[in-house]
PDB file of C-alpha atoms in Angstrom:
ATOM      1  CA  MET A   1       8.552   9.854  21.586  1.00 87.00           C
ATOM      2  CA  LYS A   2       5.572   7.489  21.722  1.00 94.00           C
ATOM      3  CA  PRO A   3       5.605   5.103  18.773  1.00 98.00           C
ATOM      4  CA  VAL A   4       2.665   5.060  16.365  1.00 98.00           C
ATOM      5  CA  ILE A   5       1.725   2.834  13.451  1.00 98.00           C
ATOM      6  CA  VAL A   6      -1.091   3.210  10.918  1.00 98.00           C
ATOM      7  CA  VAL A   7      -1.912   0.638   8.230  1.00 98.00           C
ATOM      8  CA  HIS A   8      -4.359   0.416   5.334  1.00 98.00           C
ATOM      9  CA  GLY A   9      -5.683  -2.553   3.401  1.00 98.00           C
ATOM     10  CA  GLY A  10      -6.674  -0.669   0.260  1.00 97.00           C
ATOM     11  CA  ALA A  11      -9.435   1.662  -0.855  1.00 95.00           C
ATOM     12  CA  GLY A  12     -11.175  -0.694  -3.271  1.00 86.00           C
ATOM     13  CA  ARG A  13     -14.650  -2.110  -2.781  1.00 87.00           C
ATOM     14  CA  ILE A  14     -14.973  -4.387   0.229  1.00 91.00           C
ATOM     15  CA  PHE A  15     -17.956  -6.715  -0.078  1.00 90.00           C
ATOM     16  CA  LYS A  16     -19.958  -7.500   3.063  1.00 92.00           C
ATOM     17  CA  GLU A  17     -18.675 -11.051   3.251  1.00 92.00           C
ATOM     18  CA  GLN A  18     -15.100  -9.742   3.190  1.00 93.00           C
ATOM     19  CA  GLU A  19     -15.515  -7.038   5.825  1.00 95.00           C
ATOM     20  CA  GLU A  20     -14.678  -9.056   8.914  1.00 96.00           C
ATOM     21  CA  GLY A  21     -11.627 -10.604   7.281  1.00 97.00           C
ATOM     22  CA  CYS A  22     -10.376  -7.178   6.196  1.00 97.00           C
ATOM     23  CA  ARG A  23     -10.940  -5.670   9.647  1.00 98.00           C
ATOM     24  CA  ALA A  24      -9.146  -8.564  11.307  1.00 98.00           C
ATOM     25  CA  GLY A  25      -6.322  -8.364   8.776  1.00 98.00           C
ATOM     26  CA  VAL A  26      -5.565  -4.681   9.265  1.00 98.00           C
ATOM     27  CA  VAL A  27      -5.820  -5.003  13.059  1.00 98.00           C
ATOM     28  CA  ARG A  28      -3.414  -7.960  13.013  1.00 98.00           C
ATOM     29  CA  ALA A  29      -0.970  -6.049  10.805  1.00 98.00           C
ATOM     30  CA  ALA A  30      -1.105  -2.929  12.974  1.00 98.00           C
ATOM     31  CA  LEU A  31      -0.526  -4.922  16.154  1.00 98.00           C
ATOM     32  CA  ARG A  32       2.398  -6.789  14.613  1.00 98.00           C
ATOM     33  CA  GLY A  33       3.986  -3.553  13.481  1.00 98.00           C
ATOM     34  CA  TYR A  34       3.330  -1.952  16.853  1.00 98.00           C
ATOM     35  CA  SER A  35       4.912  -4.903  18.635  1.00 98.00           C
ATOM     36  CA  VAL A  36       8.121  -4.223  16.704  1.00 98.00           C
ATOM     37  CA  LEU A  37       8.027  -0.582  17.812  1.00 98.00           C
ATOM     38  CA  LYS A  38       7.313  -1.478  21.444  1.00 97.00           C
ATOM     39  CA  GLN A  39      10.366  -3.721  21.482  1.00 97.00           C
ATOM     40  CA  GLY A  40      12.509  -0.811  20.346  1.00 97.00           C
ATOM     41  CA  GLY A  41      12.498  -1.720  16.664  1.00 98.00           C
ATOM     42  CA  SER A  42      12.802   0.925  13.967  1.00 98.00           C
ATOM     43  CA  ALA A  43       9.985   2.486  11.987  1.00 98.00           C
ATOM     44  CA  VAL A  44      11.318   0.706   8.878  1.00 98.00           C
ATOM     45  CA  ASP A  45      11.228  -2.692  10.617  1.00 98.00           C
ATOM     46  CA  SER A  46       7.719  -1.930  11.805  1.00 98.00           C
ATOM     47  CA  VAL A  47       6.203  -0.978   8.441  1.00 98.00           C
ATOM     48  CA  GLU A  48       7.852  -3.949   6.739  1.00 98.00           C
ATOM     49  CA  GLU A  49       6.411  -6.314   9.341  1.00 98.00           C
ATOM     50  CA  ALA A  50       2.936  -4.825   9.005  1.00 98.00           C
ATOM     51  CA  VAL A  51       2.949  -4.986   5.211  1.00 98.00           C
ATOM     52  CA  ARG A  52       4.307  -8.551   5.202  1.00 98.00           C
ATOM     53  CA  SER A  53       1.396  -9.537   7.396  1.00 98.00           C
ATOM     54  CA  MET A  54      -1.080  -8.181   4.856  1.00 98.00           C
ATOM     55  CA  GLU A  55       0.833  -9.639   1.887  1.00 98.00           C
ATOM     56  CA  ASP A  56       0.370 -13.056   3.499  1.00 98.00           C
ATOM     57  CA  ASP A  57      -3.356 -12.427   4.043  1.00 98.00           C
ATOM     58  CA  PRO A  58      -5.500 -13.440   1.043  1.00 97.00           C
ATOM     59  CA  HIS A  59      -8.094 -10.775   1.863  1.00 96.00           C
ATOM     60  CA  PHE A  60      -5.841  -8.086   0.419  1.00 97.00           C
ATOM     61  CA  ASN A  61      -4.629  -7.158  -3.058  1.00 96.00           C
ATOM     62  CA  ALA A  62      -0.927  -7.746  -2.397  1.00 97.00           C
ATOM     63  CA  GLY A  63       1.244 -10.840  -2.188  1.00 97.00           C
ATOM     64  CA  CYS A  64      -1.107 -13.812  -1.820  1.00 97.00           C
ATOM     65  CA  GLY A  65      -4.460 -12.482  -3.009  1.00 96.00           C
ATOM     66  CA  SER A  66      -3.129 -10.125  -5.661  1.00 96.00           C
ATOM     67  CA  VAL A  67      -5.433  -9.394  -8.574  1.00 95.00           C
ATOM     68  CA  LEU A  68      -4.456 -10.800 -11.971  1.00 95.00           C
ATOM     69  CA  ASN A  69      -3.331  -9.051 -15.128  1.00 95.00           C
ATOM     70  CA  GLU A  70      -4.909  -9.550 -18.571  1.00 93.00           C
ATOM     71  CA  LYS A  71      -3.062 -12.864 -18.974  1.00 95.00           C
ATOM     72  CA  GLY A  72      -4.237 -14.152 -15.611  1.00 95.00           C
ATOM     73  CA  GLU A  73      -0.853 -13.690 -13.968  1.00 96.00           C
ATOM     74  CA  VAL A  74       0.252 -11.935 -10.795  1.00 97.00           C
ATOM     75  CA  GLU A  75       2.456  -8.834 -11.235  1.00 97.00           C
ATOM     76  CA  MET A  76       3.233  -7.048  -7.984  1.00 97.00           C
ATOM     77  CA  ASP A  77       4.836  -3.719  -7.003  1.00 98.00           C
ATOM     78  CA  ALA A  78       6.183  -2.542  -3.649  1.00 98.00           C
ATOM     79  CA  ILE A  79       8.062   0.369  -2.095  1.00 98.00           C
ATOM     80  CA  ILE A  80       9.651   1.112   1.268  1.00 98.00           C
ATOM     81  CA  MET A  81      11.214   4.357   2.489  1.00 98.00           C
ATOM     82  CA  ASP A  82      13.219   5.411   5.524  1.00 98.00           C
ATOM     83  CA  GLY A  83      12.543   8.992   6.617  1.00 98.00           C
ATOM     84  CA  LYS A  84      15.822   9.221   8.481  1.00 98.00           C
ATOM     85  CA  ASN A  85      17.975   9.477   5.366  1.00 98.00           C
ATOM     86  CA  LEU A  86      15.451   9.335   2.478  1.00 98.00           C
ATOM     87  CA  ASP A  87      16.715   5.886   1.517  1.00 98.00           C
ATOM     88  CA  SER A  88      14.146   4.086  -0.606  1.00 98.00           C
ATOM     89  CA  GLY A  89      13.771   0.800  -2.431  1.00 98.00           C
ATOM     90  CA  ALA A  90      11.097  -0.463  -4.791  1.00 98.00           C
ATOM     91  CA  VAL A  91      10.284  -3.318  -7.124  1.00 98.00           C
ATOM     92  CA  SER A  92       7.729  -3.589  -9.902  1.00 98.00           C
ATOM     93  CA  ALA A  93       6.239  -6.371 -12.007  1.00 97.00           C
ATOM     94  CA  VAL A  94       7.562  -9.124  -9.751  1.00 97.00           C
ATOM     95  CA  LYS A  95       5.848 -12.454 -10.143  1.00 96.00           C
ATOM     96  CA  CYS A  96       6.869 -15.338  -7.916  1.00 96.00           C
ATOM     97  CA  ILE A  97       7.807 -13.584  -4.681  1.00 97.00           C
ATOM     98  CA  ALA A  98       5.683 -14.068  -1.572  1.00 98.00           C
ATOM     99  CA  ASN A  99       6.708 -10.761   0.007  1.00 98.00           C
ATOM    100  CA  PRO A 100       7.644  -8.041  -2.509  1.00 98.00           C
ATOM    101  CA  ILE A 101       8.110  -5.581   0.377  1.00 98.00           C
ATOM    102  CA  LYS A 102      11.071  -7.646   1.579  1.00 98.00           C
ATOM    103  CA  LEU A 103      12.590  -7.466  -1.884  1.00 98.00           C
ATOM    104  CA  ALA A 104      12.010  -3.701  -1.973  1.00 98.00           C
ATOM    105  CA  ARG A 105      13.866  -3.372   1.312  1.00 98.00           C
ATOM    106  CA  LEU A 106      16.777  -5.368  -0.085  1.00 98.00           C
ATOM    107  CA  VAL A 107      16.894  -2.999  -3.064  1.00 98.00           C
ATOM    108  CA  MET A 108      17.091  -0.129  -0.570  1.00 98.00           C
ATOM    109  CA  GLU A 109      19.801  -1.716   1.532  1.00 98.00           C
ATOM    110  CA  LYS A 110      21.889  -3.717  -0.943  1.00 98.00           C
ATOM    111  CA  THR A 111      21.929  -1.574  -4.084  1.00 98.00           C
ATOM    112  CA  LYS A 112      22.606   2.013  -5.113  1.00 97.00           C
ATOM    113  CA  HIS A 113      19.294   2.063  -6.957  1.00 98.00           C
ATOM    114  CA  VAL A 114      15.755   2.997  -6.021  1.00 98.00           C
ATOM    115  CA  LEU A 115      13.683   0.746  -8.302  1.00 98.00           C
ATOM    116  CA  LEU A 116      14.256  -2.628  -9.954  1.00 98.00           C
ATOM    117  CA  THR A 117      11.683  -4.081 -12.312  1.00 98.00           C
ATOM    118  CA  ASP A 118      10.568  -7.377 -13.861  1.00 97.00           C
ATOM    119  CA  HIS A 119      13.487  -9.565 -15.011  1.00 97.00           C
ATOM    120  CA  GLY A 120      16.086  -7.476 -13.196  1.00 98.00           C
ATOM    121  CA  ALA A 121      14.127  -7.685  -9.961  1.00 98.00           C
ATOM    122  CA  HIS A 122      13.829 -11.433 -10.488  1.00 97.00           C
ATOM    123  CA  LEU A 123      17.591 -11.810 -10.939  1.00 98.00           C
ATOM    124  CA  PHE A 124      18.201  -9.619  -7.888  1.00 98.00           C
ATOM    125  CA  ALA A 125      15.850 -11.795  -5.825  1.00 98.00           C
ATOM    126  CA  GLN A 126      17.806 -14.864  -6.864  1.00 98.00           C
ATOM    127  CA  ALA A 127      21.128 -13.198  -6.082  1.00 98.00           C
ATOM    128  CA  THR A 128      20.005 -12.151  -2.608  1.00 98.00           C
ATOM    129  CA  GLY A 129      18.517 -15.533  -1.733  1.00 97.00           C
ATOM    130  CA  VAL A 130      14.869 -14.518  -1.758  1.00 97.00           C
ATOM    131  CA  PRO A 131      12.995 -17.746  -2.450  1.00 95.00           C
ATOM    132  CA  GLU A 132      10.646 -18.119  -5.378  1.00 95.00           C
ATOM    133  CA  VAL A 133       7.169 -19.435  -4.753  1.00 97.00           C
ATOM    134  CA  PRO A 134       4.987 -21.181  -7.337  1.00 96.00           C
ATOM    135  CA  ARG A 135       2.856 -18.553  -9.044  1.00 92.00           C
ATOM    136  CA  GLU A 136      -0.284 -20.548  -8.245  1.00 94.00           C
ATOM    137  CA  LYS A 137       0.411 -20.067  -4.555  1.00 95.00           C
ATOM    138  CA  LEU A 138      -0.235 -16.332  -4.855  1.00 96.00           C
ATOM    139  CA  ILE A 139      -3.511 -16.720  -6.772  1.00 95.00           C
ATOM    140  CA  THR A 140      -6.745 -17.038  -4.823  1.00 94.00           C
ATOM    141  CA  GLU A 141     -10.018 -18.374  -6.162  1.00 93.00           C
ATOM    142  CA  ARG A 142     -11.526 -14.901  -5.674  1.00 91.00           C
ATOM    143  CA  SER A 143      -8.853 -13.270  -7.855  1.00 93.00           C
ATOM    144  CA  ARG A 144      -9.326 -15.901 -10.557  1.00 93.00           C
ATOM    145  CA  GLU A 145     -13.102 -15.459 -10.550  1.00 91.00           C
ATOM    146  CA  ARG A 146     -12.764 -11.693 -10.792  1.00 89.00           C
ATOM    147  CA  TRP A 147     -10.314 -12.012 -13.678  1.00 91.00           C
ATOM    148  CA  LYS A 148     -12.649 -14.364 -15.546  1.00 91.00           C
ATOM    149  CA  LYS A 149     -15.618 -12.074 -14.966  1.00 90.00           C
ATOM    150  CA  ASN A 150     -13.672  -9.102 -16.322  1.00 89.00           C
ATOM    151  CA  LEU A 151     -12.931 -11.067 -19.510  1.00 88.00           C
ATOM    152  CA  GLU A 152     -16.623 -11.472 -20.299  1.00 85.00           C
ATOM    153  CA  PRO A 153     -17.638  -9.496 -23.416  1.00 78.00           C
ATOM    154  CA  ASP A 154     -20.114  -7.216 -21.628  1.00 76.00           C
ATOM    155  CA  SER A 155     -17.884  -6.472 -18.645  1.00 77.00           C
ATOM    156  CA  ASN A 156     -16.198  -3.111 -18.147  1.00 68.00           C
ATOM    157  CA  PRO A 157     -13.614  -3.469 -15.394  1.00 63.00           C
ATOM    158  CA  GLU A 158     -12.341   0.084 -15.794  1.00 62.00           C
ATOM    159  CA  GLU A 159     -15.793   1.555 -15.321  1.00 58.00           C
ATOM    160  CA  PHE A 160     -16.409  -0.787 -12.402  1.00 52.00           C
ATOM    161  CA  GLN A 161     -13.230   0.345 -10.675  1.00 58.00           C
ATOM    162  CA  LYS A 162     -13.513   4.031 -11.566  1.00 55.00           C
ATOM    163  CA  ASP A 163     -15.364   5.142  -8.449  1.00 48.00           C
ATOM    164  CA  LEU A 164     -13.673   2.702  -6.140  1.00 49.00           C
ATOM    165  CA  GLY A 165     -10.133   3.955  -6.056  1.00 48.00           C
TER     166      GLY A 165
ATOM    167  CA  THR B   1      -3.046  -2.416  -2.097  1.00 97.00           C
ATOM    168  CA  VAL B   2      -1.742  -2.450   1.452  1.00 98.00           C
ATOM    169  CA  GLY B   3       0.452   0.014   3.279  1.00 98.00           C
ATOM    170  CA  ALA B   4       1.880   1.143   6.586  1.00 98.00           C
ATOM    171  CA  VAL B   5       3.428   4.260   8.106  1.00 98.00           C
ATOM    172  CA  ALA B   6       5.120   4.485  11.481  1.00 98.00           C
ATOM    173  CA  VAL B   7       7.100   6.693  13.797  1.00 98.00           C
ATOM    174  CA  ASP B   8       9.444   4.976  16.232  1.00 98.00           C
ATOM    175  CA  SER B   9      10.626   5.975  19.706  1.00 97.00           C
ATOM    176  CA  GLY B  10      13.600   7.765  18.144  1.00 97.00           C
ATOM    177  CA  GLY B  11      11.296  10.011  16.111  1.00 97.00           C
ATOM    178  CA  ASN B  12      12.134   8.325  12.817  1.00 98.00           C
ATOM    179  CA  VAL B  13       9.348   7.792  10.278  1.00 98.00           C
ATOM    180  CA  ALA B  14       8.971   5.209   7.516  1.00 98.00           C
ATOM    181  CA  CYS B  15       6.446   4.035   4.953  1.00 98.00           C
ATOM    182  CA  ALA B  16       5.800   0.820   3.035  1.00 98.00           C
ATOM    183  CA  THR B  17       3.280   0.001   0.305  1.00 98.00           C
ATOM    184  CA  SER B  18       2.653  -3.217  -1.640  1.00 98.00           C
ATOM    185  CA  THR B  19       0.128  -4.118  -4.317  1.00 97.00           C
ATOM    186  CA  GLY B  20      -1.055  -6.556  -6.936  1.00 96.00           C
ATOM    187  CA  GLY B  21      -2.157  -3.578  -9.023  1.00 94.00           C
ATOM    188  CA  LEU B  22      -5.270  -3.200 -11.102  1.00 92.00           C
ATOM    189  CA  SER B  23      -7.473  -6.145 -12.048  1.00 91.00           C
ATOM    190  CA  ASN B  24      -6.969  -7.279 -15.682  1.00 91.00           C
ATOM    191  CA  LYS B  25      -4.282  -4.628 -16.202  1.00 93.00           C
ATOM    192  CA  LEU B  26      -2.068  -4.670 -19.275  1.00 92.00           C
ATOM    193  CA  ILE B  27       1.107  -6.689 -18.887  1.00 93.00           C
ATOM    194  CA  GLY B  28       3.870  -4.361 -17.759  1.00 93.00           C
ATOM    195  CA  ARG B  29       1.552  -1.727 -16.305  1.00 94.00           C
ATOM    196  CA  VAL B  30       3.169  -0.162 -13.259  1.00 94.00           C
ATOM    197  CA  GLY B  31       0.986   1.942 -11.009  1.00 95.00           C
ATOM    198  CA  ASP B  32       1.741   4.434  -8.292  1.00 97.00           C
ATOM    199  CA  THR B  33       2.929   2.020  -5.626  1.00 97.00           C
ATOM    200  CA  ALA B  34       6.490   1.548  -6.864  1.00 98.00           C
ATOM    201  CA  CYS B  35       6.932   5.231  -7.726  1.00 98.00           C
ATOM    202  CA  ILE B  36       8.602   7.252  -4.991  1.00 98.00           C
ATOM    203  CA  GLY B  37       6.429  10.192  -3.972  1.00 98.00           C
ATOM    204  CA  SER B  38       3.295   8.576  -5.370  1.00 98.00           C
ATOM    205  CA  GLY B  39       2.830   5.235  -3.580  1.00 98.00           C
ATOM    206  CA  GLY B  40       4.609   6.493  -0.500  1.00 98.00           C
ATOM    207  CA  TYR B  41       7.066   8.977   0.931  1.00 98.00           C
ATOM    208  CA  ALA B  42       8.845   9.388   4.247  1.00 98.00           C
ATOM    209  CA  ASP B  43      10.939  12.266   5.554  1.00 98.00           C
ATOM    210  CA  ASN B  44      11.761  12.788   9.212  1.00 98.00           C
ATOM    211  CA  HIS B  45      11.389  16.531   8.709  1.00 97.00           C
ATOM    212  CA  PHE B  46       7.656  16.212   7.986  1.00 97.00           C
ATOM    213  CA  GLY B  47       6.244  12.683   8.295  1.00 98.00           C
ATOM    214  CA  ALA B  48       5.315   9.644   6.230  1.00 98.00           C
ATOM    215  CA  THR B  49       2.431   8.578   4.042  1.00 98.00           C
ATOM    216  CA  SER B  50       1.246   5.529   2.102  1.00 98.00           C
ATOM    217  CA  THR B  51      -1.401   5.768  -0.606  1.00 98.00           C
ATOM    218  CA  THR B  52      -3.986   3.550  -2.274  1.00 98.00           C
ATOM    219  CA  GLY B  53      -6.522   4.112  -4.999  1.00 96.00           C
ATOM    220  CA  HIS B  54      -6.552   4.952  -8.691  1.00 95.00           C
ATOM    221  CA  GLY B  55      -2.871   4.630  -9.473  1.00 95.00           C
ATOM    222  CA  GLU B  56      -2.715   6.727 -12.614  1.00 95.00           C
ATOM    223  CA  SER B  57      -4.398   9.637 -10.823  1.00 96.00           C
ATOM    224  CA  ILE B  58      -2.110   9.246  -7.804  1.00 97.00           C
ATOM    225  CA  MET B  59       0.924   9.426 -10.095  1.00 97.00           C
ATOM    226  CA  LYS B  60      -0.355  12.518 -11.891  1.00 98.00           C
ATOM    227  CA  VAL B  61      -0.573  14.518  -8.653  1.00 98.00           C
ATOM    228  CA  VAL B  62       2.345  12.709  -6.896  1.00 98.00           C
ATOM    229  CA  LEU B  63      -0.038  12.223  -4.005  1.00 98.00           C
ATOM    230  CA  ALA B  64       2.273  11.085  -1.196  1.00 98.00           C
ATOM    231  CA  ARG B  65       4.726  13.939  -1.680  1.00 98.00           C
ATOM    232  CA  LEU B  66       1.859  16.399  -2.131  1.00 98.00           C
ATOM    233  CA  ILE B  67       0.543  15.485   1.322  1.00 98.00           C
ATOM    234  CA  LEU B  68       3.967  16.018   2.881  1.00 98.00           C
ATOM    235  CA  TYR B  69       4.221  19.339   1.045  1.00 98.00           C
ATOM    236  CA  HIS B  70       0.988  20.437   2.702  1.00 98.00           C
ATOM    237  CA  MET B  71       2.353  19.318   6.072  1.00 98.00           C
ATOM    238  CA  GLU B  72       5.518  21.271   5.367  1.00 97.00           C
ATOM    239  CA  GLN B  73       3.239  24.312   4.964  1.00 97.00           C
ATOM    240  CA  GLY B  74       1.869  23.687   8.464  1.00 96.00           C
ATOM    241  CA  MET B  75      -1.232  21.580   7.911  1.00 97.00           C
ATOM    242  CA  PRO B  76      -1.964  18.760  10.372  1.00 98.00           C
ATOM    243  CA  PRO B  77      -2.066  15.251   8.828  1.00 98.00           C
ATOM    244  CA  GLU B  78      -5.843  15.064   8.482  1.00 98.00           C
ATOM    245  CA  VAL B  79      -6.154  18.424   6.726  1.00 98.00           C
ATOM    246  CA  ALA B  80      -3.152  17.712   4.508  1.00 98.00           C
ATOM    247  CA  ALA B  81      -4.629  14.350   3.504  1.00 98.00           C
ATOM    248  CA  ASP B  82      -8.072  15.769   2.734  1.00 98.00           C
ATOM    249  CA  THR B  83      -6.630  18.709   0.810  1.00 98.00           C
ATOM    250  CA  ALA B  84      -4.498  16.454  -1.372  1.00 98.00           C
ATOM    251  CA  LEU B  85      -7.287  13.913  -1.957  1.00 98.00           C
ATOM    252  CA  ASP B  86      -9.656  16.739  -2.889  1.00 98.00           C
ATOM    253  CA  TYR B  87      -7.094  18.136  -5.332  1.00 98.00           C
ATOM    254  CA  MET B  88      -6.725  14.722  -6.957  1.00 98.00           C
ATOM    255  CA  LYS B  89     -10.499  14.390  -7.256  1.00 97.00           C
ATOM    256  CA  THR B  90     -11.113  17.816  -8.736  1.00 98.00           C
ATOM    257  CA  ARG B  91      -7.985  18.009 -10.908  1.00 98.00           C
ATOM    258  CA  VAL B  92      -7.881  14.534 -12.461  1.00 97.00           C
ATOM    259  CA  GLY B  93     -11.072  12.871 -11.207  1.00 95.00           C
ATOM    260  CA  GLY B  94      -9.256  10.238  -9.183  1.00 95.00           C
ATOM    261  CA  LEU B  95     -10.297   8.673  -5.905  1.00 96.00           C
ATOM    262  CA  GLY B  96      -8.171   7.050  -3.257  1.00 97.00           C
ATOM    263  CA  GLY B  97      -7.099   6.807   0.333  1.00 98.00           C
ATOM    264  CA  VAL B  98      -4.074   7.647   2.434  1.00 98.00           C
ATOM    265  CA  ILE B  99      -2.576   7.020   5.835  1.00 98.00           C
ATOM    266  CA  VAL B 100      -0.353   9.711   7.297  1.00 98.00           C
ATOM    267  CA  VAL B 101       1.800  10.237  10.369  1.00 98.00           C
ATOM    268  CA  ASN B 102       3.755  13.368  11.159  1.00 97.00           C
ATOM    269  CA  LYS B 103       7.010  13.669  13.066  1.00 94.00           C
ATOM    270  CA  ALA B 104       5.074  14.440  16.274  1.00 96.00           C
ATOM    271  CA  GLY B 105       3.125  11.180  16.044  1.00 97.00           C
ATOM    272  CA  GLU B 106      -0.160  12.756  14.947  1.00 98.00           C
ATOM    273  CA  TRP B 107      -1.848  10.511  12.402  1.00 98.00           C
ATOM    274  CA  ALA B 108      -4.761  10.251   9.973  1.00 98.00           C
ATOM    275  CA  ALA B 109      -6.484   7.657   7.797  1.00 98.00           C
ATOM    276  CA  ARG B 110      -8.551   9.437   5.136  1.00 98.00           C
ATOM    277  CA  PHE B 111     -10.202   8.376   1.880  1.00 98.00           C
ATOM    278  CA  SER B 112     -12.409   9.753  -0.894  1.00 97.00           C
ATOM    279  CA  THR B 113     -13.598   6.278  -1.884  1.00 95.00           C
ATOM    280  CA  LYS B 114     -16.591   4.623  -0.240  1.00 94.00           C
ATOM    281  CA  GLN B 115     -14.406   2.358   1.860  1.00 96.00           C
ATOM    282  CA  MET B 116     -10.853   1.847   3.039  1.00 97.00           C
ATOM    283  CA  SER B 117      -9.828  -0.693   5.653  1.00 98.00           C
ATOM    284  CA  TRP B 118      -7.369   0.780   8.136  1.00 98.00           C
ATOM    285  CA  ALA B 119      -6.040   0.350  11.654  1.00 98.00           C
ATOM    286  CA  ALA B 120      -3.787   2.343  13.955  1.00 98.00           C
ATOM    287  CA  VAL B 121      -2.099   1.809  17.293  1.00 98.00           C
ATOM    288  CA  GLU B 122      -0.862   4.683  19.436  1.00 97.00           C
ATOM    289  CA  ASP B 123      -0.049   4.583  23.127  1.00 94.00           C
ATOM    290  CA  ASP B 124      -1.339   0.965  23.249  1.00 96.00           C
ATOM    291  CA  ASN B 125      -4.745   2.101  21.954  1.00 98.00           C
ATOM    292  CA  LEU B 126      -6.128   0.361  18.872  1.00 98.00           C
ATOM    293  CA  HIS B 127      -8.325   2.175  16.340  1.00 98.00           C
ATOM    294  CA  TYR B 128      -9.750   0.716  13.137  1.00 98.00           C
ATOM    295  CA  GLY B 129     -12.456   1.122  10.549  1.00 97.00           C
ATOM    296  CA  ILE B 130     -13.691   0.662   6.994  1.00 97.00           C
ATOM    297  CA  TYR B 131     -16.327   3.350   6.439  1.00 95.00           C
ATOM    298  CA  ALA B 132     -16.011   7.138   6.716  1.00 92.00           C
ATOM    299  CA  GLY B 133     -16.564   8.327  10.270  1.00 88.00           C
ATOM    300  CA  GLU B 134     -15.538   5.085  11.949  1.00 87.00           C
TER     301      GLU B 134
END
């Protein structure tokens, strides 16, 4: 069986000035995931590696570069699934974790559960030795500007995002 | 949102999806990403998929599992992806994008939005794009 990996960096609007960074980011992620496969790594290892790469890339809405909620905070979700045995792990509303996909994988491998959220996910991260990062480290200037713009009285972020996915 | 699907040399498939969610969302809002069958699904019997787009719409049609259902019915990845995205658009008015791989290693990157950044590597060949048709 020849290994294959496919990645996406989101279906939201990509402004012209962001295009090259997004192209480079998805190519880098795909190659990193493919490298895992070429070395005999599993599909699960491969997709985690690829997603971690994009979580660390501020061009994308995940990890560092995540958009902000109404309070100007980062709240991230992630899921991972192994097709071999239908094992799955997910986290939601996590705040100070650089790579939520890693935490999702730990949920899959270290618990009997499928999804941990918010405070429980935070406690689980602590218990499994996943380091916390300062929340500011996940916030980019672009995310902050977008958040501020959406708070303006005449803005309509829902309408703006409606046709963008 | 970012995501990945893969099939390894043993024929096993997997998916992963991660997101910061929706800009200026309500505190506590959870979208499709963390929901199994919506943000992603993987089953060696059929394939794997990761989704992105309007989360509430994706959850309403359980998009990732819907695509695998279509593949279970015999559709190739590209047709299954387009059929499911079209259903989401017509049924609940939602737009989005998906990446899909089946157990044979056939793959697709499809979207009903104007753009989706994606890349794929198969047999040491790299493919990538942002706009439809790339």
